[in-house]
PDB file of C-alpha atoms in Angstrom:
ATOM      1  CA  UNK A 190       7.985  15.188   5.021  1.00 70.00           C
ATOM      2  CA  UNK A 191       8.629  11.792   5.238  1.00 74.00           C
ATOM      3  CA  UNK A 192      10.350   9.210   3.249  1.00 89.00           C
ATOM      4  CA  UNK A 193      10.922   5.526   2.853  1.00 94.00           C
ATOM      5  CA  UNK A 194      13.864   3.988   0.823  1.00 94.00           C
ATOM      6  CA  UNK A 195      14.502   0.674  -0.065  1.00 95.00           C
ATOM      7  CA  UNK A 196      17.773  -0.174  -1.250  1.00 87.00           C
ATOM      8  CA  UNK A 197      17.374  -2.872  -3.489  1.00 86.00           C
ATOM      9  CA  UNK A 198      15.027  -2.190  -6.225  1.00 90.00           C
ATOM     10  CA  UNK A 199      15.664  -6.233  -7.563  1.00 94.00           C
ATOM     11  CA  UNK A 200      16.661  -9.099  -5.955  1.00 96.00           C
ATOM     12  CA  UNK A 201      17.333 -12.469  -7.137  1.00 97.00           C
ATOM     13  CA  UNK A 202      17.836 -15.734  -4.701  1.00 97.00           C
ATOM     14  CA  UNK A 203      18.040 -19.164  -5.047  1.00 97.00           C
ATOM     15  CA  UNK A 204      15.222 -21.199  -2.881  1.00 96.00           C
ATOM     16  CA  UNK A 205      16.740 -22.025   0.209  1.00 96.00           C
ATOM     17  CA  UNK A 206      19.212 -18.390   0.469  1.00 97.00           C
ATOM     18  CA  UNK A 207      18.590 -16.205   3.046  1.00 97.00           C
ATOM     19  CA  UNK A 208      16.561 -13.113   2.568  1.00 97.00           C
ATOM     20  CA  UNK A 209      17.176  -9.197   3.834  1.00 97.00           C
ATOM     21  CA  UNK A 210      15.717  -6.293   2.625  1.00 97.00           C
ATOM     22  CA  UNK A 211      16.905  -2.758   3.344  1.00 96.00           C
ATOM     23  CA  UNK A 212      14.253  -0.566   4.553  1.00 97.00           C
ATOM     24  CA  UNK A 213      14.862   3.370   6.085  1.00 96.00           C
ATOM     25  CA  UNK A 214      12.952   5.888   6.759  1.00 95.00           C
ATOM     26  CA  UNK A 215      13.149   9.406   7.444  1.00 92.00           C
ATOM     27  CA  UNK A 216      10.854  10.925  10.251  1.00 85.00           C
ATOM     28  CA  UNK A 217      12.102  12.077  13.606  1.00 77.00           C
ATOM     29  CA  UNK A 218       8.779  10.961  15.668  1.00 85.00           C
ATOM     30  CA  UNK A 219       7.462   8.079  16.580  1.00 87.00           C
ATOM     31  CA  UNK A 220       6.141   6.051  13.305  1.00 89.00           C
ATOM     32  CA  UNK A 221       4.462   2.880  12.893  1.00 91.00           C
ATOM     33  CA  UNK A 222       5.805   0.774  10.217  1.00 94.00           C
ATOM     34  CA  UNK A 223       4.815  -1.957   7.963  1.00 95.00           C
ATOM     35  CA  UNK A 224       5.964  -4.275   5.202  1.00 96.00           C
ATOM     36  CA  UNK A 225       3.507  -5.435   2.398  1.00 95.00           C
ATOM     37  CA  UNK A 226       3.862  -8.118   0.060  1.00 95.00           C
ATOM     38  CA  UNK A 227       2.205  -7.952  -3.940  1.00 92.00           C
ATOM     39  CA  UNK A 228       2.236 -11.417  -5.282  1.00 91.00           C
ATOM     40  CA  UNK A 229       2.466 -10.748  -9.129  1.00 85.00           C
ATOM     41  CA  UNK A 230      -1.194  -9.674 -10.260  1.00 80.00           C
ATOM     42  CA  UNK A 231      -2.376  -9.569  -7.041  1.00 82.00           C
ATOM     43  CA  UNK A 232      -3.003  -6.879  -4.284  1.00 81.00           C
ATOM     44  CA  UNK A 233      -1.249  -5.882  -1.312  1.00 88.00           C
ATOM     45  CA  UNK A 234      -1.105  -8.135   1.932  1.00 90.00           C
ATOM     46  CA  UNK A 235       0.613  -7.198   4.947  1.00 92.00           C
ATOM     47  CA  UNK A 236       3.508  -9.514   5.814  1.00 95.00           C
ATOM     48  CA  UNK A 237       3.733  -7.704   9.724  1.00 95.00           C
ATOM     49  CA  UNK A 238       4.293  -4.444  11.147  1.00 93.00           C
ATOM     50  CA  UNK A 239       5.470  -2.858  14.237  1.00 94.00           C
ATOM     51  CA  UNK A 240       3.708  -0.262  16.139  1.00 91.00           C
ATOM     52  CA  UNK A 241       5.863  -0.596  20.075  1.00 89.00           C
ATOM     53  CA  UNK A 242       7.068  -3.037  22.028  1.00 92.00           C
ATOM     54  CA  UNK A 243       9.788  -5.569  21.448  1.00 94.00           C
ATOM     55  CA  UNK A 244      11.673  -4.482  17.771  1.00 95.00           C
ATOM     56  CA  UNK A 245      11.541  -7.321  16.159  1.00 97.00           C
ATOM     57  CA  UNK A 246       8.418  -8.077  14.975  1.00 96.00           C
ATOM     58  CA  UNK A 247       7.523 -11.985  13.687  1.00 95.00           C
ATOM     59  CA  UNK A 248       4.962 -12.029  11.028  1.00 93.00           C
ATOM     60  CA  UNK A 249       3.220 -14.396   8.303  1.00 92.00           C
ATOM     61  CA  UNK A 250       4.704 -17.429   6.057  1.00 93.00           C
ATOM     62  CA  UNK A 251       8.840 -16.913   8.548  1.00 95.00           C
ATOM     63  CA  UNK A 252       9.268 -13.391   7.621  1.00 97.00           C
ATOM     64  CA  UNK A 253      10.495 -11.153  10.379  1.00 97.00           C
ATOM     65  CA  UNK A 254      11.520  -7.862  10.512  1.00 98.00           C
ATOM     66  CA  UNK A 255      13.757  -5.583  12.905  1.00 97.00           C
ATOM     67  CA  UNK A 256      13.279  -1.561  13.959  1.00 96.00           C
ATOM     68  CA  UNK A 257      16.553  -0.134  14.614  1.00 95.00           C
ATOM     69  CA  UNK A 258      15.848   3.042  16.307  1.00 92.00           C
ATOM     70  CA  UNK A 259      18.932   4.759  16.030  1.00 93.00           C
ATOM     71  CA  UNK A 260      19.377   3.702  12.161  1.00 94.00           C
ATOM     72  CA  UNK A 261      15.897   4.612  11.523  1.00 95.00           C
ATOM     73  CA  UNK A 262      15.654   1.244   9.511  1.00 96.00           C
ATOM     74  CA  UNK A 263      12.946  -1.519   9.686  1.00 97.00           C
ATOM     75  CA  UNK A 264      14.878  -4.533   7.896  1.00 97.00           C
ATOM     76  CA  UNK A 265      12.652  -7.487   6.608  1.00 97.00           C
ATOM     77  CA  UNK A 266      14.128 -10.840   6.739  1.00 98.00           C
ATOM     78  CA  UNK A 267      13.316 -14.733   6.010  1.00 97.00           C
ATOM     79  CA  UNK A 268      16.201 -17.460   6.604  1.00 97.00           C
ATOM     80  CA  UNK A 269      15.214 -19.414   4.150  1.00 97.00           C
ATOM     81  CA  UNK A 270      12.951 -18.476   0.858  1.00 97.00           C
ATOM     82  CA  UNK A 271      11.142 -20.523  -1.299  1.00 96.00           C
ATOM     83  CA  UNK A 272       9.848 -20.036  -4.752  1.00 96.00           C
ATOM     84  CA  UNK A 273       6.639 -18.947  -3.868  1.00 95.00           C
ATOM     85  CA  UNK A 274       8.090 -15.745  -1.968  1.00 97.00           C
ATOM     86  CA  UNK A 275       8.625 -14.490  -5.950  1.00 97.00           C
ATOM     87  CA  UNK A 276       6.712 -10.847  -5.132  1.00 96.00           C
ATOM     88  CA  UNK A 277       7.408  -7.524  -4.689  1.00 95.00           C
ATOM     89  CA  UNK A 278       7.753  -6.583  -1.291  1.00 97.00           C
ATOM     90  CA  UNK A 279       7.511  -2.862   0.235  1.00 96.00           C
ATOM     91  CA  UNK A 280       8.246  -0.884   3.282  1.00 96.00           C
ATOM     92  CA  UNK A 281       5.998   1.723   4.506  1.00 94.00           C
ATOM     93  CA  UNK A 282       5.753   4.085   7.129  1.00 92.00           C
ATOM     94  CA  UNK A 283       3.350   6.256   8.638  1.00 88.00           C
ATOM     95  CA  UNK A 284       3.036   8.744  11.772  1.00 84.00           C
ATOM     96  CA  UNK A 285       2.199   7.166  14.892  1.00 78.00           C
ATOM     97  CA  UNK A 286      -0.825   9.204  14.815  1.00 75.00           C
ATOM     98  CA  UNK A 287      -1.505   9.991  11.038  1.00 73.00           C
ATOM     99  CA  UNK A 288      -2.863   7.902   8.712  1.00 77.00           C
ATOM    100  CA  UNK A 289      -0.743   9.233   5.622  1.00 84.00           C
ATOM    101  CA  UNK A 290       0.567   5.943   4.644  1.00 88.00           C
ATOM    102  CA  UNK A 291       4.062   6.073   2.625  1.00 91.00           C
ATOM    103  CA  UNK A 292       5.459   3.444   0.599  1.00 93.00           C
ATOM    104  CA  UNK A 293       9.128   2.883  -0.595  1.00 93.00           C
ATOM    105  CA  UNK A 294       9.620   1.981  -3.794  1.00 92.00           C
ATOM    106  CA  UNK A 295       9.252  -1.456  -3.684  1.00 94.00           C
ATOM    107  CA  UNK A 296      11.668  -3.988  -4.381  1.00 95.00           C
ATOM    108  CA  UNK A 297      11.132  -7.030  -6.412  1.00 95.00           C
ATOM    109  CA  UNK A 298      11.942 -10.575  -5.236  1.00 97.00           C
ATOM    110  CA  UNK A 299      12.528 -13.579  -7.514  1.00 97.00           C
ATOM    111  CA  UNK A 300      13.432 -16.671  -5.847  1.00 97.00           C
ATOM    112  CA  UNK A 301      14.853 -19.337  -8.691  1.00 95.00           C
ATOM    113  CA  UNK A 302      13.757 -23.102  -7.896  1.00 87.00           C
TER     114      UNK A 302
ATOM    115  CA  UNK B 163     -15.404 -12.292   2.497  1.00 56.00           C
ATOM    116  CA  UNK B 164     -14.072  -9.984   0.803  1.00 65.00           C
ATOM    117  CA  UNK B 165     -13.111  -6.894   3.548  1.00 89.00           C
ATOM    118  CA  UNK B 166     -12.080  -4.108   1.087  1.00 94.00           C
ATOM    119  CA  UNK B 167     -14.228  -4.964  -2.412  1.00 94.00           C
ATOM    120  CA  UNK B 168     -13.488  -2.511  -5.245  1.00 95.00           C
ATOM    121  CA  UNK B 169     -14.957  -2.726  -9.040  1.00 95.00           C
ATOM    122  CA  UNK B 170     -14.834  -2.811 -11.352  1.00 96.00           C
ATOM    123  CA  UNK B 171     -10.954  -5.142 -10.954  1.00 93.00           C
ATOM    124  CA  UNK B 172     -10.310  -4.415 -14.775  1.00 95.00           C
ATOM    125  CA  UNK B 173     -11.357  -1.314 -16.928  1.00 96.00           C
ATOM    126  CA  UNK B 174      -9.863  -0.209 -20.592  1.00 97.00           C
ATOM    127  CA  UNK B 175     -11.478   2.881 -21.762  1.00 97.00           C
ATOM    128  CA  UNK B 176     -10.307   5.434 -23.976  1.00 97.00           C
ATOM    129  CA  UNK B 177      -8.787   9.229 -23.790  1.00 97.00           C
ATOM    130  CA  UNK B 178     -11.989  11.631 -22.847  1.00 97.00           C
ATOM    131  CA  UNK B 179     -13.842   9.256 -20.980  1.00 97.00           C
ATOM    132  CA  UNK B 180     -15.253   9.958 -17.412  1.00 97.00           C
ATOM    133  CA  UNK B 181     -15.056   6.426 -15.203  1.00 97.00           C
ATOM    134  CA  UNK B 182     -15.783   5.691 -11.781  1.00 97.00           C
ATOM    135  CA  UNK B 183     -14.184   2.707  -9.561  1.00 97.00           C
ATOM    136  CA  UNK B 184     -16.708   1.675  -6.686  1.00 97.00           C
ATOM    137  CA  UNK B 185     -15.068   0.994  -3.147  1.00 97.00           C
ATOM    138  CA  UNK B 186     -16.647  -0.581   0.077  1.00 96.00           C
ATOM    139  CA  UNK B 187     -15.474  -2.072   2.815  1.00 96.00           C
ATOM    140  CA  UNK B 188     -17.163  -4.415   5.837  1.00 94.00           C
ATOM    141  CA  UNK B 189     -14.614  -3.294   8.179  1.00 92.00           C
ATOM    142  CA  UNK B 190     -16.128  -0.995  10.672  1.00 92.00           C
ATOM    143  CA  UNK B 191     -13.437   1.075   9.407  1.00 92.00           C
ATOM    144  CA  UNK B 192     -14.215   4.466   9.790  1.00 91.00           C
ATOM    145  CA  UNK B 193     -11.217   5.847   7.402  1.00 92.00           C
ATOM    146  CA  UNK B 194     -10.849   5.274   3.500  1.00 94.00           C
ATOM    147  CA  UNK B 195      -8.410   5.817   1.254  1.00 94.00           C
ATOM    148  CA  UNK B 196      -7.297   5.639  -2.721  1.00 95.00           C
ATOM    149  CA  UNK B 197      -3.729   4.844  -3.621  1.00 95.00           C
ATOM    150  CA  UNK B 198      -2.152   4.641  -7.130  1.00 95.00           C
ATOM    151  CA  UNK B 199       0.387   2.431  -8.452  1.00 91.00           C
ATOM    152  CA  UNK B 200       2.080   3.927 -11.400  1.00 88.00           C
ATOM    153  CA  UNK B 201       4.149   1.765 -13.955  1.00 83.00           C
ATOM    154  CA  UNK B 202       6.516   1.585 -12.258  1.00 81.00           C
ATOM    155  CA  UNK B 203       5.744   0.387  -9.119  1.00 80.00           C
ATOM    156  CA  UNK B 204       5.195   3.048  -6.832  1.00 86.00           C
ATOM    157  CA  UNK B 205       2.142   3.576  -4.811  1.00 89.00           C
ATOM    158  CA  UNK B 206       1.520   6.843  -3.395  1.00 91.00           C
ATOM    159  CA  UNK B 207      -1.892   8.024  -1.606  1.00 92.00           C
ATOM    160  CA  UNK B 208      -4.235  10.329  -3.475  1.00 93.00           C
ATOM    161  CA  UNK B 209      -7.124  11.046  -0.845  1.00 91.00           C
ATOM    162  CA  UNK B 210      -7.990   9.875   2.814  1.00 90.00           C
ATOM    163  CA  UNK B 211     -11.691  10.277   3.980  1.00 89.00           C
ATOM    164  CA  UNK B 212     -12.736  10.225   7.659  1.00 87.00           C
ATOM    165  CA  UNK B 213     -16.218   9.740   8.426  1.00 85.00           C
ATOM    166  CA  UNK B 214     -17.271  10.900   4.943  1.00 82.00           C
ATOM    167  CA  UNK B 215     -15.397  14.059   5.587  1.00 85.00           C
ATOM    168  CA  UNK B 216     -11.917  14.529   3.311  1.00 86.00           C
ATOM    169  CA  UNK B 217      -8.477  14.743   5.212  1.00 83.00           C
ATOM    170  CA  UNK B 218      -5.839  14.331   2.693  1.00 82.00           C
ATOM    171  CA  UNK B 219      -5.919  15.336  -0.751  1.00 82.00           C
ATOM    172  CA  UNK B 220      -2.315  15.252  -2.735  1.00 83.00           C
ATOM    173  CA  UNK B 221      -1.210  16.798  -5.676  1.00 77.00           C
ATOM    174  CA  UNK B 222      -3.941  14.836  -7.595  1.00 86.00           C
ATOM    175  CA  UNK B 223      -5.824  16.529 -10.729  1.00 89.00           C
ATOM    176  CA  UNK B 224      -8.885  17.972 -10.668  1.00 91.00           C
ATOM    177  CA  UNK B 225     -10.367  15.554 -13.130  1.00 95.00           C
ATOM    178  CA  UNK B 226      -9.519  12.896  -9.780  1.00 95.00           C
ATOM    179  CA  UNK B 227     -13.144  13.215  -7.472  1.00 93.00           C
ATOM    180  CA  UNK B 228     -13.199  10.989  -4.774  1.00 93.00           C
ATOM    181  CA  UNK B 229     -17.136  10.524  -2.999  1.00 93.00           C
ATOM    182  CA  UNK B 230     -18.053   8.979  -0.024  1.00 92.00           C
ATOM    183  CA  UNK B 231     -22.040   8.577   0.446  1.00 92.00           C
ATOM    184  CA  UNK B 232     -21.060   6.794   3.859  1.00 91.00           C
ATOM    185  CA  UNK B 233     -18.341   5.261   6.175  1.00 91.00           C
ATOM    186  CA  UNK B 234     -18.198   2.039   4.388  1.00 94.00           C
ATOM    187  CA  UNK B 235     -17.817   3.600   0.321  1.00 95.00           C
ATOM    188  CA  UNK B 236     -15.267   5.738  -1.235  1.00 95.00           C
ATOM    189  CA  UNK B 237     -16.023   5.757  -4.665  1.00 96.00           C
ATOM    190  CA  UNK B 238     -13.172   7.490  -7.699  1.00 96.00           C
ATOM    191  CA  UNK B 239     -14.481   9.684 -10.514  1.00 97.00           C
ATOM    192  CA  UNK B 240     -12.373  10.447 -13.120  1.00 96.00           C
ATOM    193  CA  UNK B 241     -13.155  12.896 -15.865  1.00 96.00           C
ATOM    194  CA  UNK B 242     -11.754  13.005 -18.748  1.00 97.00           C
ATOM    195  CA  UNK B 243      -9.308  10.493 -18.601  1.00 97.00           C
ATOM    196  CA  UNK B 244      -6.091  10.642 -20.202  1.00 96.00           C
ATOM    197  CA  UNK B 245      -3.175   7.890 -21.099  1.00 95.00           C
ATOM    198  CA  UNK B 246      -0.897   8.422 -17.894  1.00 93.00           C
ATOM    199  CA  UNK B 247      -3.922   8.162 -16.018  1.00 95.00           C
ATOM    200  CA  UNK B 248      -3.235   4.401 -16.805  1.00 96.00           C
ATOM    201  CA  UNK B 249      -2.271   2.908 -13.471  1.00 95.00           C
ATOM    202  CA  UNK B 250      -3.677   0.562 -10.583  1.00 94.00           C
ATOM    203  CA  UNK B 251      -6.019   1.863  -8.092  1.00 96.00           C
ATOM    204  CA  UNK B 252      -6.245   0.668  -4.873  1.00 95.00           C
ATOM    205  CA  UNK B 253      -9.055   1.267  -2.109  1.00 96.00           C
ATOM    206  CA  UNK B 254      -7.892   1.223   1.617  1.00 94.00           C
ATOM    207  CA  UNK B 255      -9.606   1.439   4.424  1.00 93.00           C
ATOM    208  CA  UNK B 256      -8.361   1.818   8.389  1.00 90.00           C
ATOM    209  CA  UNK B 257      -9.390   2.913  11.923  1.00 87.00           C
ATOM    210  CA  UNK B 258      -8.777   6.220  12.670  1.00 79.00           C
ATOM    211  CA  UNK B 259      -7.003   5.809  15.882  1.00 72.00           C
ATOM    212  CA  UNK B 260      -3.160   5.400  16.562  1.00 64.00           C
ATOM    213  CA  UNK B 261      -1.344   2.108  16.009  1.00 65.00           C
ATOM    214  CA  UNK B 262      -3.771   1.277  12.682  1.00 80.00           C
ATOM    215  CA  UNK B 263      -3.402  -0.957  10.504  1.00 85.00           C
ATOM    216  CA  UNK B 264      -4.434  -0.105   6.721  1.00 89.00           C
ATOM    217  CA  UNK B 265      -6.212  -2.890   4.623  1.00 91.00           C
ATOM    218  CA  UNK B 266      -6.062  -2.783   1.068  1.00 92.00           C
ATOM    219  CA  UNK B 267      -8.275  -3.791  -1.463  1.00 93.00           C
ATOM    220  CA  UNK B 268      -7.733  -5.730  -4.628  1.00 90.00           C
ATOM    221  CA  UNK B 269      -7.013  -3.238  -7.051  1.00 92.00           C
ATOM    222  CA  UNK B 270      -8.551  -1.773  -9.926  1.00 95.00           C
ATOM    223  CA  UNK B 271      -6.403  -2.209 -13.029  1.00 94.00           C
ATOM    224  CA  UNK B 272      -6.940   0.565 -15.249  1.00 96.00           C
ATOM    225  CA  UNK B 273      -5.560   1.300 -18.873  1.00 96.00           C
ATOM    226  CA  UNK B 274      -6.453   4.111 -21.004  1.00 96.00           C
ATOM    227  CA  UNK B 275      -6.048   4.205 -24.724  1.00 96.00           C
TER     228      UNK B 275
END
C-alpha cells in the first residue's frame, strides 16, 4: 500500500527565511504527486504537482517543488516566505493510474512577521 | 463559480441523528470522492464514485452511505451519528484518466454532540 510521510509535523519561520518541506513516499511505480495548501479555516488548494517531465515542478504564489526519483521524495520549497504562507501544507500521492489519493500528515507552517 | 460546492459548510447535530452533506460539482468531472479530516489533521479518502458507479470504499462504517443520482453529485448519509464522527468532510471530484488532478471542495465542518 502506499504511504506519504512528512517529516515535519510544525514549522516555524520568520518572513523572509527560506522554506523546505520533507515529503516521501513509498510506492515502487510510477505516481503522480501533489502538494496542497489549507489556509486556516479554509479548504484545500493545490500549490502544484508533478505528473512527468522535467522534476522540478514551479507552481502558485514562488513555491516549487522537486521529485527525486531515486529518494522517492517530492520536496516543496519557497526562498523566501511571507506571513501569509501561515497554512498547513500536505504532500500527497497517488498511482499514475489510480485515483486513490493519499495524503501525509500534513505539516503546519507559521511564518512570524 | 464555485467548481466543487458542498452544503451544508457548517452542521452541529447531536448523537443519534441521521445527516446528509450535499456535493456537486460543474467540472465535467466524471469521478467523485469524500475525504475526512479528523482532529488531527489527517485526511484520508472514504469513497470514490465513477460514473455513479462505486470504486473505492475504505474501512468506513456502515452508518457512512455515500449516493450519487448523477456524474455531477455525490451526496454523504450518515446514520446515526456519533461524537468521533465529528470531523471535516470534504467533496472531490477528478477525471478519470491518468495524470488527474483532484479538486476539492470547501469542506463541510461537522461536530456532533
Amino acid at each position: 500500500a502506499q504511504s506519504v510521510s512528512q517529516h515535519n509535523h510544525h514549522v516555524i519561520l520568520s518572513e523572509a527565511a527560506s522554506l523546505e518541506l520533507g515529503c516521501n513516499y513509498s510506492y515502487g511505480g510510477t505516481v503522480n504527486l501533489f502538494w496542497y495548501v489549507q489556509y486556516p479555516g479554509q479548504h484545500l488548494q493545490l500549490l502544484l504537482k508533478y505528473f512527468s517531465g522535467d522534476p522540478l515542478v514551479k507552481g502558485i504564489k514562488g513555491f516549487e517543488a522537486e521529485f527525486i526519483k531515486s529518494k522517492f521524495s517530492f520536496n516543496l520549497r519557497k526562498p523566501s516566505v511571507q506571513w501569509s504562507d501561515t497554512a498547513e501544507y500536505f504532500c500527497a500521492v497517488k498511482r499514475e493510474y489510480g485515483n486513490k489519493l493519499v495524503f501525509g500528515a500534513g505539516t503546519i507552517l507559521r511564518v512570524k512577521s | 463559480d464555485t467548481a466543487v460546492s458542498q452544503t451544508p459548510k457548517y452542521l452541529v447535530t447531536q448523537m443519534g441523528n441521521d445527516k446528509s452533506i450535499k456535493c456537486e460539482q460543474n467540472l465535467g468531472h466524471d469521478t467523485m470522492y469524500w475525504y475526512k479530516q479528523d482532529s488531527k489533521k489527517f485526511l484520508k479518502i472514504m469513497f470514490s464514485y465513477n460514473n455513479k458507479e462505486l470504486i473505492i470504499n475504505e474501512t468506513v462504517p456502515n452508518r457512512f452511505s455515500p449516493k450519487s443520482p448523477d456524474k455531477a453529485h455525490l451526496n454523504l448519509h450518515i446514520n446515526s451519528l456519533e461524537l468521533g464522527d465529528s470531523a471535516v468532510y470534504f467533496c472531490a471530484s477528478s477525471r478519470w484518466t491518468s495524470g488527474n488532478t483532484i479538486y476539492f471542495g470547501e469542506g463541510s465542518w461537522l461536530t456532533v454532540v
